[in-house]
Amino acid sequence: MPRITKLLPPALLACLALTVPASAAAAPCANDALIPNAANLASVKKATLCLLNNERTSRGLARLSANGQLGKVATSYSANMVRHEFFDHVSPTGSTLNTRVRGATSYLRSSVRSWALGENLAWGSGVRATPKQIHRSWMNSPAHRHNILDRRFRHVGIGIATGAPADVGSQPAATYTTNFGVRVLR
């Protein structure tokens, strides 16, 4: 009997530890303070995805998975905004998130029964171009925060282009597009 009483407290503590929720503090995201340039865009995209997922999981939401099709559209749109010096969800030629995704991917193919899309845009120069600062600006905007925390979304495409849609002088800059999506197949 003495043997059981010695084992009981550690076993009880182990069971209690399993019932206590994990700390709300999210794990740090590698490279979240990088200023984007042509050589580090893959690392910046990973840091951005990490920040988005930390935000979601800290609230009990499912993680987003990177989607190559949405990423292709997002990358193209970020580059388009820099090249043509505009910043808007509707391009000067009239394309919208819906038309861009339908026109350039099979993400919304005919076997999709229902779907939803969302888009966040941002740009920054100097230290304001880091994933951490862009993410902070999105979380401080109700509409952008809504897209990040929308429980329906399961996929994200992250597109980052070096440069800005406005003149920032010689400062390094980056333009971000995140395309969120969910689809239910037939």
Short mmCIF file of C-alpha atoms in Angstrom, two decimals:
data_model
loop_
_atom_site.label_atom_id
_atom_site.label_comp_id
_atom_site.label_asym_id
_atom_site.label_seq_id
_atom_site.Cartn_x
_atom_site.Cartn_y
_atom_site.Cartn_z
CA MET A 1 0.00 0.00 0.00
CA PRO A 2 2.75 2.53 0.73
CA ARG A 3 3.97 2.07 -2.81
CA ILE A 4 0.61 3.20 -4.24
CA THR A 5 0.47 6.32 -2.08
CA LYS A 6 3.91 7.35 -3.31
CA LEU A 7 2.83 6.94 -6.93
CA LEU A 8 -0.56 8.56 -6.51
CA PRO A 9 0.57 12.20 -6.19
CA PRO A 10 2.70 12.14 -9.39
CA ALA A 11 -0.02 10.30 -11.28
CA LEU A 12 -2.64 12.75 -10.02
CA LEU A 13 -0.46 15.70 -11.07
CA ALA A 14 0.03 14.19 -14.51
CA CYS A 15 -3.75 13.82 -14.95
CA LEU A 16 -4.34 17.37 -13.76
CA ALA A 17 -1.70 18.67 -16.16
CA LEU A 18 -3.60 17.10 -19.04
CA THR A 19 -6.80 18.90 -18.06
CA VAL A 20 -5.28 22.37 -17.72
CA PRO A 21 -5.53 24.33 -20.98
CA ALA A 22 -2.31 25.22 -22.71
CA SER A 23 -0.97 28.72 -22.30
CA ALA A 24 -2.50 31.29 -24.62
CA ALA A 25 0.99 32.51 -25.49
CA ALA A 26 1.78 31.48 -29.04
CA ALA A 27 5.09 30.07 -30.15
CA PRO A 28 7.33 32.64 -31.80
CA CYS A 29 7.39 32.73 -35.58
CA ALA A 30 10.81 32.51 -37.19
CA ASN A 31 11.69 35.40 -39.51
CA ASP A 32 8.69 37.54 -38.54
CA ALA A 33 10.95 40.61 -38.37
CA LEU A 34 12.47 40.20 -41.85
CA ILE A 35 12.12 43.06 -44.29
CA PRO A 36 11.10 41.30 -47.51
CA ASN A 37 13.49 41.18 -50.44
CA ALA A 38 13.77 38.98 -53.52
CA ALA A 39 15.98 36.47 -51.68
CA ASN A 40 13.83 35.90 -48.57
CA LEU A 41 10.21 35.89 -49.82
CA ALA A 42 9.71 32.19 -49.03
CA SER A 43 10.78 32.78 -45.41
CA VAL A 44 8.57 35.87 -45.15
CA LYS A 45 5.57 33.91 -46.45
CA LYS A 46 6.19 31.15 -43.88
CA ALA A 47 6.43 33.74 -41.10
CA THR A 48 3.17 35.33 -42.26
CA LEU A 49 1.40 31.95 -42.26
CA CYS A 50 2.79 31.22 -38.79
CA LEU A 51 1.45 34.54 -37.45
CA LEU A 52 -1.99 33.94 -38.98
CA ASN A 53 -2.15 30.43 -37.54
CA ASN A 54 -0.94 31.52 -34.10
CA GLU A 55 -3.76 34.07 -34.05
CA ARG A 56 -6.33 31.45 -35.02
CA THR A 57 -5.17 28.63 -32.76
CA SER A 58 -4.91 30.94 -29.75
CA ARG A 59 -8.68 31.34 -30.14
CA GLY A 60 -9.42 27.66 -30.69
CA LEU A 61 -9.82 27.98 -34.47
CA ALA A 62 -8.46 25.55 -37.04
CA ARG A 63 -5.12 26.29 -38.66
CA LEU A 64 -5.09 27.54 -42.24
CA SER A 65 -3.29 25.42 -44.78
CA ALA A 66 -1.31 27.06 -47.55
CA ASN A 67 -3.02 26.66 -50.91
CA GLY A 68 -0.86 26.97 -54.01
CA GLN A 69 -3.70 28.11 -56.26
CA LEU A 70 -4.76 30.91 -53.92
CA GLY A 71 -1.07 31.74 -53.43
CA LYS A 72 -0.55 32.09 -57.18
CA VAL A 73 -3.44 34.56 -57.42
CA ALA A 74 -2.24 36.47 -54.34
CA THR A 75 1.33 36.74 -55.62
CA SER A 76 0.21 37.91 -59.04
CA TYR A 77 -2.11 40.51 -57.53
CA SER A 78 0.57 41.92 -55.19
CA ALA A 79 2.95 42.27 -58.14
CA ASN A 80 0.19 43.87 -60.22
CA MET A 81 -0.50 46.48 -57.52
CA VAL A 82 3.20 47.38 -57.33
CA ARG A 83 3.67 47.43 -61.11
CA HIS A 84 0.58 49.54 -61.83
CA GLU A 85 0.76 51.67 -58.66
CA PHE A 86 -2.70 51.06 -57.25
CA PHE A 87 -3.94 49.64 -53.96
CA ASP A 88 -7.49 48.29 -53.98
CA HIS A 89 -9.42 45.02 -53.92
CA VAL A 90 -10.71 45.84 -57.40
CA SER A 91 -8.00 46.34 -60.01
CA PRO A 92 -8.08 49.23 -62.50
CA THR A 93 -9.19 46.68 -65.13
CA GLY A 94 -12.11 45.63 -62.91
CA SER A 95 -10.87 42.25 -61.68
CA THR A 96 -12.08 41.16 -58.25
CA LEU A 97 -10.93 38.37 -55.96
CA ASN A 98 -13.71 36.19 -57.34
CA THR A 99 -12.80 36.80 -61.00
CA ARG A 100 -9.07 36.39 -60.30
CA VAL A 101 -9.56 33.04 -58.56
CA ARG A 102 -12.03 31.78 -61.18
CA GLY A 103 -9.90 32.97 -64.09
CA ALA A 104 -6.51 31.69 -62.98
CA THR A 105 -7.21 28.53 -60.95
CA SER A 106 -9.45 25.51 -60.60
CA TYR A 107 -10.08 26.29 -56.91
CA LEU A 108 -13.77 26.97 -57.62
CA ARG A 109 -14.25 24.23 -60.22
CA SER A 110 -17.68 22.88 -61.05
CA SER A 111 -17.49 20.13 -58.39
CA VAL A 112 -17.60 22.78 -55.65
CA ARG A 113 -21.02 22.94 -54.00
CA SER A 114 -20.41 26.00 -51.83
CA TRP A 115 -17.49 28.30 -51.14
CA ALA A 116 -16.35 31.54 -49.55
CA LEU A 117 -13.39 33.82 -50.27
CA GLY A 118 -11.83 36.71 -48.40
CA GLU A 119 -8.88 38.98 -49.09
CA ASN A 120 -6.54 41.12 -46.99
CA LEU A 121 -4.17 43.63 -48.55
CA ALA A 122 -1.37 45.62 -46.96
CA TRP A 123 1.87 47.30 -47.83
CA GLY A 124 4.66 48.80 -45.80
CA SER A 125 8.11 50.25 -46.16
CA GLY A 126 11.18 49.81 -43.99
CA VAL A 127 10.39 48.04 -40.72
CA ARG A 128 6.67 48.46 -41.42
CA ALA A 129 7.06 45.87 -44.21
CA THR A 130 7.86 42.96 -41.87
CA PRO A 131 5.36 40.13 -41.45
CA LYS A 132 4.99 41.07 -37.78
CA GLN A 133 4.03 44.67 -38.57
CA ILE A 134 1.72 43.76 -41.45
CA HIS A 135 -0.01 41.18 -39.26
CA ARG A 136 -0.35 43.74 -36.46
CA SER A 137 -1.99 46.23 -38.84
CA TRP A 138 -4.46 43.58 -40.03
CA MET A 139 -5.37 42.64 -36.47
CA ASN A 140 -6.00 46.32 -35.66
CA SER A 141 -8.52 46.56 -38.53
CA PRO A 142 -11.95 44.99 -37.84
CA ALA A 143 -12.52 43.86 -41.45
CA HIS A 144 -9.06 42.33 -41.82
CA ARG A 145 -9.23 40.71 -38.38
CA HIS A 146 -12.61 39.22 -39.37
CA ASN A 147 -11.03 37.47 -42.38
CA ILE A 148 -8.16 36.11 -40.29
CA LEU A 149 -10.52 34.80 -37.60
CA ASP A 150 -13.35 33.63 -39.85
CA ARG A 151 -13.87 30.05 -38.69
CA ARG A 152 -15.13 28.99 -42.13
CA PHE A 153 -11.79 29.58 -43.86
CA ARG A 154 -9.49 26.58 -44.21
CA HIS A 155 -7.03 27.69 -46.93
CA VAL A 156 -4.85 30.72 -47.49
CA GLY A 157 -2.69 31.91 -50.34
CA ILE A 158 -0.03 34.41 -49.39
CA GLY A 159 1.47 36.65 -52.05
CA ILE A 160 4.22 39.15 -51.35
CA ALA A 161 5.86 41.43 -53.90
CA THR A 162 8.83 43.63 -53.20
CA GLY A 163 8.01 47.27 -53.71
CA ALA A 164 5.01 49.42 -52.93
CA PRO A 165 2.09 50.82 -54.89
CA ALA A 166 3.28 54.30 -53.91
CA ASP A 167 6.60 56.14 -54.00
CA VAL A 168 8.59 55.35 -50.84
CA GLY A 169 11.89 56.76 -52.05
CA SER A 170 14.81 54.41 -51.60
CA GLN A 171 13.30 52.50 -48.66
CA PRO A 172 12.72 48.79 -49.11
CA ALA A 173 9.00 47.98 -49.28
CA ALA A 174 6.63 45.06 -49.72
CA THR A 175 3.02 44.57 -50.76
CA TYR A 176 1.08 41.67 -49.21
CA THR A 177 -2.06 39.87 -50.37
CA THR A 178 -3.68 37.06 -48.43
CA ASN A 179 -6.50 35.19 -50.13
CA PHE A 180 -8.60 33.11 -47.74
CA GLY A 181 -10.86 30.34 -48.93
CA VAL A 182 -13.06 27.42 -48.11
CA ARG A 183 -14.89 25.09 -50.44
CA VAL A 184 -17.29 22.23 -50.01
CA LEU A 185 -17.20 19.66 -52.75
CA ARG A 186 -20.32 17.98 -54.13
#
